[in-house]
CSV table of C-alpha atoms and ligand atoms in Angstrom, one decimal:
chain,number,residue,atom,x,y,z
A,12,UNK,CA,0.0,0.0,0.0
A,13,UNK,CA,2.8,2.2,0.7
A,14,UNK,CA,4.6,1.3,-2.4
A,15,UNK,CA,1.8,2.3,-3.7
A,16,UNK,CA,1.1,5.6,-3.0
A,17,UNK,CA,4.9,6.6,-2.9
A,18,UNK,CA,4.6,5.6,-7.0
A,19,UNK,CA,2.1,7.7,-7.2
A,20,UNK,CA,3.5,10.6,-5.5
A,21,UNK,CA,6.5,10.3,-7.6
A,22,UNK,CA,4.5,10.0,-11.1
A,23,UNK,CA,2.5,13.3,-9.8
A,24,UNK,CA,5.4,14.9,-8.9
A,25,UNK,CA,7.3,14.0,-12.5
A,26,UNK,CA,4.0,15.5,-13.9
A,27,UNK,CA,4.2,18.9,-12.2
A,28,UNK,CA,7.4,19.2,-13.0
A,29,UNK,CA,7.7,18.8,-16.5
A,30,UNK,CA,4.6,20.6,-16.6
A,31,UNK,CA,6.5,23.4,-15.3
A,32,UNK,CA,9.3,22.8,-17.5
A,33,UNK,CA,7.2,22.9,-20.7
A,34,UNK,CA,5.2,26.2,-18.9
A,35,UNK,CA,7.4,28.8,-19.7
A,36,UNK,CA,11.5,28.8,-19.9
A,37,UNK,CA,13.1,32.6,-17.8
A,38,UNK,CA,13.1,35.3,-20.2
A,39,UNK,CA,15.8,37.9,-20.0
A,40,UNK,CA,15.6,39.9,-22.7
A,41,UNK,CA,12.8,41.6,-25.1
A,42,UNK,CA,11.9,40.1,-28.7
A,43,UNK,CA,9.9,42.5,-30.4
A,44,UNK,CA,7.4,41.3,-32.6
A,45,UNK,CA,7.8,37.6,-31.4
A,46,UNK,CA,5.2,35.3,-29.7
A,47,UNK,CA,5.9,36.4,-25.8
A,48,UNK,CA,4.6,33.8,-23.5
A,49,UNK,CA,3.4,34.2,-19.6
A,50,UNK,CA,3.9,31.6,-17.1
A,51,UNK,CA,1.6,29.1,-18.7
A,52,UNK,CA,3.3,28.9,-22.0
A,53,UNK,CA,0.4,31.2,-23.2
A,54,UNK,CA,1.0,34.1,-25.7
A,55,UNK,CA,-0.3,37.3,-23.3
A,56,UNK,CA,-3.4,38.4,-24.5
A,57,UNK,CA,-3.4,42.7,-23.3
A,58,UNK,CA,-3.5,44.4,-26.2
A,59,UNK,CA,-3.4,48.1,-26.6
A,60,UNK,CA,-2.6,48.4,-23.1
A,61,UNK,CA,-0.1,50.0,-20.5
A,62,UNK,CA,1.8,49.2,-17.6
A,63,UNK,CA,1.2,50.1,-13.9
A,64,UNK,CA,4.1,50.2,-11.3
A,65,UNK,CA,2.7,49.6,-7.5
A,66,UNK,CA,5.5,48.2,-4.7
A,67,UNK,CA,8.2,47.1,-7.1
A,68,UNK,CA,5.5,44.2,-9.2
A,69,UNK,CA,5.0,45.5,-12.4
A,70,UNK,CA,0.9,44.9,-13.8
A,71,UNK,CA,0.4,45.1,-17.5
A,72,UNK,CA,-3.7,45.5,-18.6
A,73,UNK,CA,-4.6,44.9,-21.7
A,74,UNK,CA,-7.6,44.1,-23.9
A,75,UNK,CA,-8.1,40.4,-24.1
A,76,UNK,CA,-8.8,39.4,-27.6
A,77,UNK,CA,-10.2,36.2,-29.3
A,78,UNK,CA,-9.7,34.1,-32.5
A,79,UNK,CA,-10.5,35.3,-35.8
A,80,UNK,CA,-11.8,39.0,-36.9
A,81,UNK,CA,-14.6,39.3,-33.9
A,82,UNK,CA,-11.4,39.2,-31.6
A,83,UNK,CA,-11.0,42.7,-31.7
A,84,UNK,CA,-14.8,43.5,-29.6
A,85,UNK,CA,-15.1,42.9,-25.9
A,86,UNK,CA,-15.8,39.0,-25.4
A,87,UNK,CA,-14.4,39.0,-22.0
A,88,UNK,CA,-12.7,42.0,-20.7
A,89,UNK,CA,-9.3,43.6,-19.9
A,90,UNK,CA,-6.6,41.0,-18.9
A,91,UNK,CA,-4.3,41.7,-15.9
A,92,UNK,CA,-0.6,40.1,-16.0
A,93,UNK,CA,2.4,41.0,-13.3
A,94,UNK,CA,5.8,41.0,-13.4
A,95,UNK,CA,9.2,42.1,-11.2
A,96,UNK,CA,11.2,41.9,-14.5
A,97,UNK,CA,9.2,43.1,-17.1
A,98,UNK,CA,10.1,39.8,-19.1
A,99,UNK,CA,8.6,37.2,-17.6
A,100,UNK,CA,4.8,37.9,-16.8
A,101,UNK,CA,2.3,35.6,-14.4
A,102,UNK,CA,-1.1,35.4,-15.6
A,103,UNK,CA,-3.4,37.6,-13.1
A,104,UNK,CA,-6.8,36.7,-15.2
A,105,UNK,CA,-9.7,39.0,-15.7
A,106,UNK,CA,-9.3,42.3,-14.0
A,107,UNK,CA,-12.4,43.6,-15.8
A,108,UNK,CA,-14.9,41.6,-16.8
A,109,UNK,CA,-17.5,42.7,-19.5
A,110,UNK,CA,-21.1,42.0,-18.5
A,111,UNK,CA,-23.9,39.3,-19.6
A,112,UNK,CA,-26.2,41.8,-18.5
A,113,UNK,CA,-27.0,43.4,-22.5
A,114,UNK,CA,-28.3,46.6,-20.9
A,115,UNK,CA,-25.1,47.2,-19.1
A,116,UNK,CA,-22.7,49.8,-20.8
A,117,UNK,CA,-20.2,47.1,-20.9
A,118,UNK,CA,-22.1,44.2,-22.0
A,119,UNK,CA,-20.2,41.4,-23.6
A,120,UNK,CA,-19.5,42.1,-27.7
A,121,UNK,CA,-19.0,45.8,-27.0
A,122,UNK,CA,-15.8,47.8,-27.5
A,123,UNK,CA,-13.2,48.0,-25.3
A,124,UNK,CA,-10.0,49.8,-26.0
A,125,UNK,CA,-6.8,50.8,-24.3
A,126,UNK,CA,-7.2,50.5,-20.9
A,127,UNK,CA,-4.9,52.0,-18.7
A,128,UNK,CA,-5.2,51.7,-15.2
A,129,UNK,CA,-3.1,54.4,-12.5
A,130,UNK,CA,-2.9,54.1,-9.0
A,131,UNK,CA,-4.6,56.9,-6.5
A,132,UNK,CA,-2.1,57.3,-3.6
A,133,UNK,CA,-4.6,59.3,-1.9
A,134,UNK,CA,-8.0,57.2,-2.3
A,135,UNK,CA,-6.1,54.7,-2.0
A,136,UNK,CA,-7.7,52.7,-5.2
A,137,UNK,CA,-6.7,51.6,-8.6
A,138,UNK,CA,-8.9,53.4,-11.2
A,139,UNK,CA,-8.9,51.8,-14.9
A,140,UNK,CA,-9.9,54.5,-17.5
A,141,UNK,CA,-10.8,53.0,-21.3
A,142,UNK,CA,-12.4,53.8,-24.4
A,143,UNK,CA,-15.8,52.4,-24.7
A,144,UNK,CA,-17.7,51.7,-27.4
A,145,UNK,CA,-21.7,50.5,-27.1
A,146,UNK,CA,-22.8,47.5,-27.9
A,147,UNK,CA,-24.2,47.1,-31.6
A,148,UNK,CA,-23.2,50.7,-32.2
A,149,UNK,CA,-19.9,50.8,-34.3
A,150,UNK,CA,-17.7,53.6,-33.2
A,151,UNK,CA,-20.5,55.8,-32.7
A,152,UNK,CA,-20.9,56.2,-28.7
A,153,UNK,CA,-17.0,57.4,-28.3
A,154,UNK,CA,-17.1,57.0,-24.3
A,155,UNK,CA,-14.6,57.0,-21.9
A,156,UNK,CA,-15.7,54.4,-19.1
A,157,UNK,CA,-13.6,54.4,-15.8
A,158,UNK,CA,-13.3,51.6,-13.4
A,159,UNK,CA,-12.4,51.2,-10.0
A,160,UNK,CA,-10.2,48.5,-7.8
A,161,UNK,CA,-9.1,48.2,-4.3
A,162,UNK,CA,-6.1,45.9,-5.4
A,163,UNK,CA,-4.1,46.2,-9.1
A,164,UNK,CA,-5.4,43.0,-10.8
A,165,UNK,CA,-8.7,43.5,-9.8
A,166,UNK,CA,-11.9,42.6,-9.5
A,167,UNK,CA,-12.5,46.1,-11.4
A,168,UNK,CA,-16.0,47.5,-10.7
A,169,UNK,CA,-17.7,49.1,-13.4
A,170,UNK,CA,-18.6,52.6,-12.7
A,171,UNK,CA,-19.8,54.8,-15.5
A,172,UNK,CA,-19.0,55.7,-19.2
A,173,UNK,CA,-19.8,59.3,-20.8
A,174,UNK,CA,-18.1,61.9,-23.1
A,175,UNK,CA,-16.7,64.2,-21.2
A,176,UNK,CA,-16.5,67.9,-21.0
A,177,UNK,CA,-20.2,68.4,-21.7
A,178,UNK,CA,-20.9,72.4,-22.0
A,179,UNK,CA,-17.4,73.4,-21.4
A,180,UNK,CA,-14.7,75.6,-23.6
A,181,UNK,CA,-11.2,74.9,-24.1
A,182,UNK,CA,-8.5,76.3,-21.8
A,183,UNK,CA,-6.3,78.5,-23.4
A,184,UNK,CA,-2.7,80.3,-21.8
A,185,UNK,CA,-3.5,84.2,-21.6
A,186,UNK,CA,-2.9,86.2,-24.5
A,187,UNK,CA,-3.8,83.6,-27.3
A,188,UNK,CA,-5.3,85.0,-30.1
A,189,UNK,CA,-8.8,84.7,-30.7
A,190,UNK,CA,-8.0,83.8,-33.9
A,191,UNK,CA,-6.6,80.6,-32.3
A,192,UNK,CA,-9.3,80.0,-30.4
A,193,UNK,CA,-12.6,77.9,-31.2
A,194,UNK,CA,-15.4,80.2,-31.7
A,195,UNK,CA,-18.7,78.2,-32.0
A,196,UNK,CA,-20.8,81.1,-33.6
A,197,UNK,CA,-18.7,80.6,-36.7
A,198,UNK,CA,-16.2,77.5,-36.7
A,199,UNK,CA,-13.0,77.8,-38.6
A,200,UNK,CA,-12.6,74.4,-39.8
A,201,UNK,CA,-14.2,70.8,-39.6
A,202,UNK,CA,-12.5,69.4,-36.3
A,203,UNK,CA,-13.8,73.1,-34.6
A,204,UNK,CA,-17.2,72.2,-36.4
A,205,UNK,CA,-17.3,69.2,-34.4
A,206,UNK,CA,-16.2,70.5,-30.9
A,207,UNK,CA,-19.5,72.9,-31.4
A,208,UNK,CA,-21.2,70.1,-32.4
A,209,UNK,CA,-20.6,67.7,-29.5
A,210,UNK,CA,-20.4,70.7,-26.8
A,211,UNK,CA,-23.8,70.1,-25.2
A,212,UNK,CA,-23.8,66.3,-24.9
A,213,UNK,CA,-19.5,65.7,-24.2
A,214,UNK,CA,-16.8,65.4,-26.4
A,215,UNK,CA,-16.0,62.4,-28.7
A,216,UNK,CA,-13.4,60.3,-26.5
A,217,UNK,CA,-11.6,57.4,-28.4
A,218,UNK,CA,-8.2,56.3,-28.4
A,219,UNK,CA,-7.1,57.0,-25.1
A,220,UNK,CA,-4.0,57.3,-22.2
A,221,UNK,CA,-4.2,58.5,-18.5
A,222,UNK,CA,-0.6,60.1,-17.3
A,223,UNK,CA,-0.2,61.2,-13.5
A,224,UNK,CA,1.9,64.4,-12.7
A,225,UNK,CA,4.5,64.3,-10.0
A,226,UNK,CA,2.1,66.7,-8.0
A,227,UNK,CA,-0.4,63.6,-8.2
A,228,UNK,CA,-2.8,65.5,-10.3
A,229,UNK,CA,-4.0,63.0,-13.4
A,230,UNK,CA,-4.6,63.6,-17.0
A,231,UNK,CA,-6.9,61.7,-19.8
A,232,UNK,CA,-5.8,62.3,-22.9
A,233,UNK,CA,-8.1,60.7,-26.0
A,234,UNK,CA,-8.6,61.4,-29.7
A,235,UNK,CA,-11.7,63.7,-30.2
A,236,UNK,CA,-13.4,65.4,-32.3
A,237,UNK,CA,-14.2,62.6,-34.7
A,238,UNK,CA,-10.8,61.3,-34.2
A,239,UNK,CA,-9.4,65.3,-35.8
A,240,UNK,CA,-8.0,66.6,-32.7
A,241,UNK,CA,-6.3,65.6,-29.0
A,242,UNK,CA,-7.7,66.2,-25.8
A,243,UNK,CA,-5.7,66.2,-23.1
A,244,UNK,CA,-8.2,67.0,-19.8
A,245,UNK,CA,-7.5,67.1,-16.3
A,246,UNK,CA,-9.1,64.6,-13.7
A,247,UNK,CA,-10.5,65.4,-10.6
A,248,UNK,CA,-8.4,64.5,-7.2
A,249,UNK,CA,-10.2,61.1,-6.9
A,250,UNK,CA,-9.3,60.4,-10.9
A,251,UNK,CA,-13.4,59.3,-11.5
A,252,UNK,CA,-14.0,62.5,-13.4
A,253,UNK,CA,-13.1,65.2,-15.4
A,254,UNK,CA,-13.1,68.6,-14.0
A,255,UNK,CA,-13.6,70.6,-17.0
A,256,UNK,CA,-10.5,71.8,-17.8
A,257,UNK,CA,-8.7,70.4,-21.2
A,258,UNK,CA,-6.6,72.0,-24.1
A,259,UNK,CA,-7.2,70.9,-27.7
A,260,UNK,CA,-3.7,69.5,-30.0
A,261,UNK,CA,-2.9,69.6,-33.1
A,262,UNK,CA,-6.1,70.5,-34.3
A,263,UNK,CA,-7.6,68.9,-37.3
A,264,UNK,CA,-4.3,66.5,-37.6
A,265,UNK,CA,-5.8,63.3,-36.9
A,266,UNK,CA,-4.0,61.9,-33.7
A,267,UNK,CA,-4.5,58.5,-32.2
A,268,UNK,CA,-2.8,56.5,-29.4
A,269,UNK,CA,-1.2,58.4,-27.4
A,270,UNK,CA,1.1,58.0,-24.7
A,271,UNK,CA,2.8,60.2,-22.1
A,272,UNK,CA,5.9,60.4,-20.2
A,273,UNK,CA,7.9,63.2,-18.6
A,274,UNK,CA,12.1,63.8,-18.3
A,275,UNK,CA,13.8,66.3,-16.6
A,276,UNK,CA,10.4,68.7,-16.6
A,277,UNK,CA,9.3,68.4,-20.3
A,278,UNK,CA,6.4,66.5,-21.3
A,279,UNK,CA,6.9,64.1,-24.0
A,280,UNK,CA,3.8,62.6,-25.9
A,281,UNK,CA,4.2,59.9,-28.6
A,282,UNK,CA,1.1,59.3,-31.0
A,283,UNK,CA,-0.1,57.8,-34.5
A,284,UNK,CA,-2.1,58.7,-37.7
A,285,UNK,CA,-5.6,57.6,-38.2
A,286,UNK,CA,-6.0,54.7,-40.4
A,287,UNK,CA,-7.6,51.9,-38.8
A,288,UNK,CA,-5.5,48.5,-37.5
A,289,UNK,CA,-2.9,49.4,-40.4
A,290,UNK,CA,0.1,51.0,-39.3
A,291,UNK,CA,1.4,54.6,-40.0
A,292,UNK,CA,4.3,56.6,-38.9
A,293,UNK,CA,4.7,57.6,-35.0
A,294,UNK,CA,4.5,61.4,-33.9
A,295,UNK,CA,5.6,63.1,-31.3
A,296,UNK,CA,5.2,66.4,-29.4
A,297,UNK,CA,6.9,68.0,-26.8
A,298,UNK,CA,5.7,70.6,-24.4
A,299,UNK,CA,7.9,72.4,-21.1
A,300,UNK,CA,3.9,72.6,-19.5
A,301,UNK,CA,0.9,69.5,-19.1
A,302,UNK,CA,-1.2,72.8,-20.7
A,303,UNK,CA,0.8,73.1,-23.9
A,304,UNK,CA,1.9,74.8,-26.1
A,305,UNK,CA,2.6,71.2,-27.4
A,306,UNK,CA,5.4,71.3,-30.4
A,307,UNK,CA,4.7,68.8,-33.3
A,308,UNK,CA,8.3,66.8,-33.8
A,309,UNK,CA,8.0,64.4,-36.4
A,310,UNK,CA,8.3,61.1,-36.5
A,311,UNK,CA,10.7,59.9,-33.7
A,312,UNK,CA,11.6,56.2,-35.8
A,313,UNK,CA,14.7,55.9,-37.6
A,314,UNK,CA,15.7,53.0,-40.2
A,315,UNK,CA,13.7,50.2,-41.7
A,316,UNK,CA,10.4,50.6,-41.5
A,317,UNK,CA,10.1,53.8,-39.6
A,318,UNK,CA,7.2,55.1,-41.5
A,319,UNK,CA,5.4,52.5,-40.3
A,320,UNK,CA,6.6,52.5,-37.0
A,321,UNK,CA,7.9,49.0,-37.7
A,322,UNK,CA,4.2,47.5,-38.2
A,323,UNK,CA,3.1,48.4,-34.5
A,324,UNK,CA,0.8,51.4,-33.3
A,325,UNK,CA,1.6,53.2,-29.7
A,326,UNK,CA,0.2,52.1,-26.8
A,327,UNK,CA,1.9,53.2,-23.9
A,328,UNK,CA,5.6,54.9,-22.6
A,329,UNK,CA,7.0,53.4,-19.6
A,330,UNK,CA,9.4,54.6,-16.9
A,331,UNK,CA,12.7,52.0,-17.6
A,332,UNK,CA,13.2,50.0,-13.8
A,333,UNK,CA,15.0,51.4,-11.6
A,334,UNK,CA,16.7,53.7,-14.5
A,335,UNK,CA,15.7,57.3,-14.4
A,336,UNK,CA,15.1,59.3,-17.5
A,337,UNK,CA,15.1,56.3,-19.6
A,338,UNK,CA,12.3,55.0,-20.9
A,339,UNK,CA,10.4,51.9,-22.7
A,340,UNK,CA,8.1,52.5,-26.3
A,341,UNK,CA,5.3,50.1,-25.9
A,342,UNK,CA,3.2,49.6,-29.6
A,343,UNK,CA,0.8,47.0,-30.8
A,344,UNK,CA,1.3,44.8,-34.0
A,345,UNK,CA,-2.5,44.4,-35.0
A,346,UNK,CA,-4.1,41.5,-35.9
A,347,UNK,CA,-7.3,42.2,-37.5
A,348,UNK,CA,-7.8,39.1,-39.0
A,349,UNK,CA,-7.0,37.0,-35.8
A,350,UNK,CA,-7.1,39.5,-33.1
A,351,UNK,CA,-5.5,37.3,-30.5
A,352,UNK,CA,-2.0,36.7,-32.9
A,353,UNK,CA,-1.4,40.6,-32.2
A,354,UNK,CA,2.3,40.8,-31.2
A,355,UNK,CA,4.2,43.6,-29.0
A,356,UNK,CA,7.0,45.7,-29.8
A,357,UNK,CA,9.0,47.3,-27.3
A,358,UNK,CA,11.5,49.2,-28.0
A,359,UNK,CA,14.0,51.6,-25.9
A,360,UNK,CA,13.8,55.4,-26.2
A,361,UNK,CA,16.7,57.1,-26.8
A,362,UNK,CA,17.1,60.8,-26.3
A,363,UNK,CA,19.0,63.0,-28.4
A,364,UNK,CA,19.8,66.9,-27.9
A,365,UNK,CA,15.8,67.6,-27.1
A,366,UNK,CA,15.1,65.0,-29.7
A,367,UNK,CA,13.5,61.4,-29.3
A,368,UNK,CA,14.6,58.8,-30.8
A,369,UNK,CA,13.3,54.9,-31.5
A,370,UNK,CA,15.3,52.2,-33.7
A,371,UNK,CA,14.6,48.4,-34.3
A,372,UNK,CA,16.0,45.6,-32.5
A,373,UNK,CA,15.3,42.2,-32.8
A,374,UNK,CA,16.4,41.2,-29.2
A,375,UNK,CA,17.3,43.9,-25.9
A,376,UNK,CA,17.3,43.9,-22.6
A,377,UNK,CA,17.2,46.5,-19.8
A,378,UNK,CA,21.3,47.2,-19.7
A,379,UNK,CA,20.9,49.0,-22.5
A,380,UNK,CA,20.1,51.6,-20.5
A,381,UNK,CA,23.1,53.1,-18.8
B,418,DGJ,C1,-6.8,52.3,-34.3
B,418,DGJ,C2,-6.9,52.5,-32.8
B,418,DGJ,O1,-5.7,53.0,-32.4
B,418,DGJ,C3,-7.3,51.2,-32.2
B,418,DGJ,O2,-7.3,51.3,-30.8
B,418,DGJ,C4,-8.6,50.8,-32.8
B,418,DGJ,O3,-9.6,51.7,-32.4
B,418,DGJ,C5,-8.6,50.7,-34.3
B,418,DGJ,N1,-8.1,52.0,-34.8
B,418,DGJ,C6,-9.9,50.4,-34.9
B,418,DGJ,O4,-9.9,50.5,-36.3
């Protein structure tokens, strides 16, 4: 009897193990563009997503897609992974789950972009923010939707989607022109025309990031305006709202996923064109205040490629471990046809008189930073 169950301790423990050894070999180093499996051997499924730092564990949300060209609506939510290393990733599951419930604003087979989730040290609470798109609708409803957690991976709770701003003007710096400014009784140009359009009822908010200040104050920054024009609007101290205050950028230009960082007191913001899951060349701005003036820069990828930022599409900009002033480009290589396939390229920043710059590698790892 004791033979027994000593063989069978053994078999269960020879299963386990190589179990474990067919899991996931240690990763040590970044391979853009490549399959990059978490802990169960699974390629991680966060798409269009960002990174949240919170007692030295890294947690990456993302949207969770599914096979073929439905993948890209919400079949189950936004996926939570963590990390300490940034290479190897655990599988945290569902921190946001969309709803069976077909009157809820998230039911399941909606839209659910780029959620980015920052921490509150003052509430206390990890608020997810995320572009939201009704169910049955298209890209019609252009919501943001914010969710709230008392841990990083979740549950998330639901809390409420809207377009924000409703009934309120642009802030400008004193002494801009008029002639700069959006004047609803007679608008200048077709992204104005739909500010004035959209004024009463909220502005347009799709592709989307949330950046935190060193002075804790928060920012939502989303393409508006029929996808013509940036917002970047403050948040209210709890980070559930807006507070009314936002600047317009580059007006009229067409500006998608953007993402926000900040060295040595300038604000750096990295972007796309507008063309749908097919890639375009990055943009980037720079500005010495959150409230802009924000300087157009170009295209910050060099070599082959670059006008297609190397296949992928921003998602995120994050702060390089334990390196300051460096940081890490995070885009998405988009799968349309098989959502779930969608790869990740990260690459490192590298900065240059003022300048930005991003080039190709096929494998890196974090000593590249100096
Ligand atoms: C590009 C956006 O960046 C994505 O998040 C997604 O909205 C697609 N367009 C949809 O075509």
């Amino acid at each position: 009897m004791l033979k027994t169950k000593l063989s069978l301790a053994l078999i269960l423990f020879f299963i386990s193990f190589s179990n474990s050894l067919l899991a996931q070999e240690k990763l040590n180093a970044f391979f853009p563009g490549k399959i990059w499996k978490d802990n169960n051997g699974v390629h991680i499924n966060a798409h269009g997503g960002g990174i949240v730092e919170y007692k030295g564990t890294y947690y990456w949300y993302g949207e969770h897609k599914i096979e073929g060209e439905k993948g890209n609506t919400a079949q189950v939510g936004v996926h939570c992974y963590s990390s300490k290393d940034l290479y190897n990733w655990k599988d945290e599951g569902i921190a946001l789950a969309v709803s069976d419930d077909l009157k809820s604003d998230i039911a399941k087979g909606c839209i659910l972009e780029r959620p980015k989730v920052v921490y509150n040290k003052k509430t206390k609470k990890f608020v997810m923010w995320f572009h939201l798109e009704l169910l049955g609708k298209g890209y019609e409803a252009a919501r943001a939707g914010v969710a709230v957690a008392d841990k990083a991976t979740g549950p998330y709770t639901f809390i409420k989607s809207y377009r924000p701003n409703a009934g309120k003007m642009p802030f400008y710096a004193s002494g801009t022109p008029l002639t700069e400014q959006v004047n609803c009784d007679k608008p200048a140009n077709k992204s104005d025309g739909f500010f004035c359009r959209d004024l009463p009822g909220g502005q347009m908010a799709r592709d989307m990031t949330v950046f935190v200040d060193d002075d804790g104050k928060a920012y939502h920054i989303f393409s508006s305006e029929e996808n013509f024009t940036l917002h970047l609007a403050e948040l209210t101290p709890d980070y559930l709202s807006h507070t009314g205050k936002f600047i317009r950028i580059y007006v009229g230009h067409q500006t998608e996923a953007p993402a926000l960082f900040k060295k040595d007191g300038t604000y750096y913001m990295v972007g796309s064109g507008c063309t749908g899951w097919a890639p375009n060349p990055a943009r980037w701005f720079k500005s010495k205040s959150i409230f802009g003036p924000w300087e157009f820069m170009g295209n910050p990828c060099e070599g082959e490629k670059s006008n297609i930022t190397y296949g992928g599409q921003s998602t995120h900009v994050l702060p390089a471990p334990g390196k300051k002033g460096e940081f890490i480009f995070m885009a998405d290589k988009w799968e349309p046809k098989n959502a779930i396939d969608g790869r990740y390229l990260w690459l490192p920043v590298k900065f240059d008189k003022g300048d930005i710059k991003i080039s190709w590698l096929d494998k890196w790892d974090l000593s590249i930073f100096k």
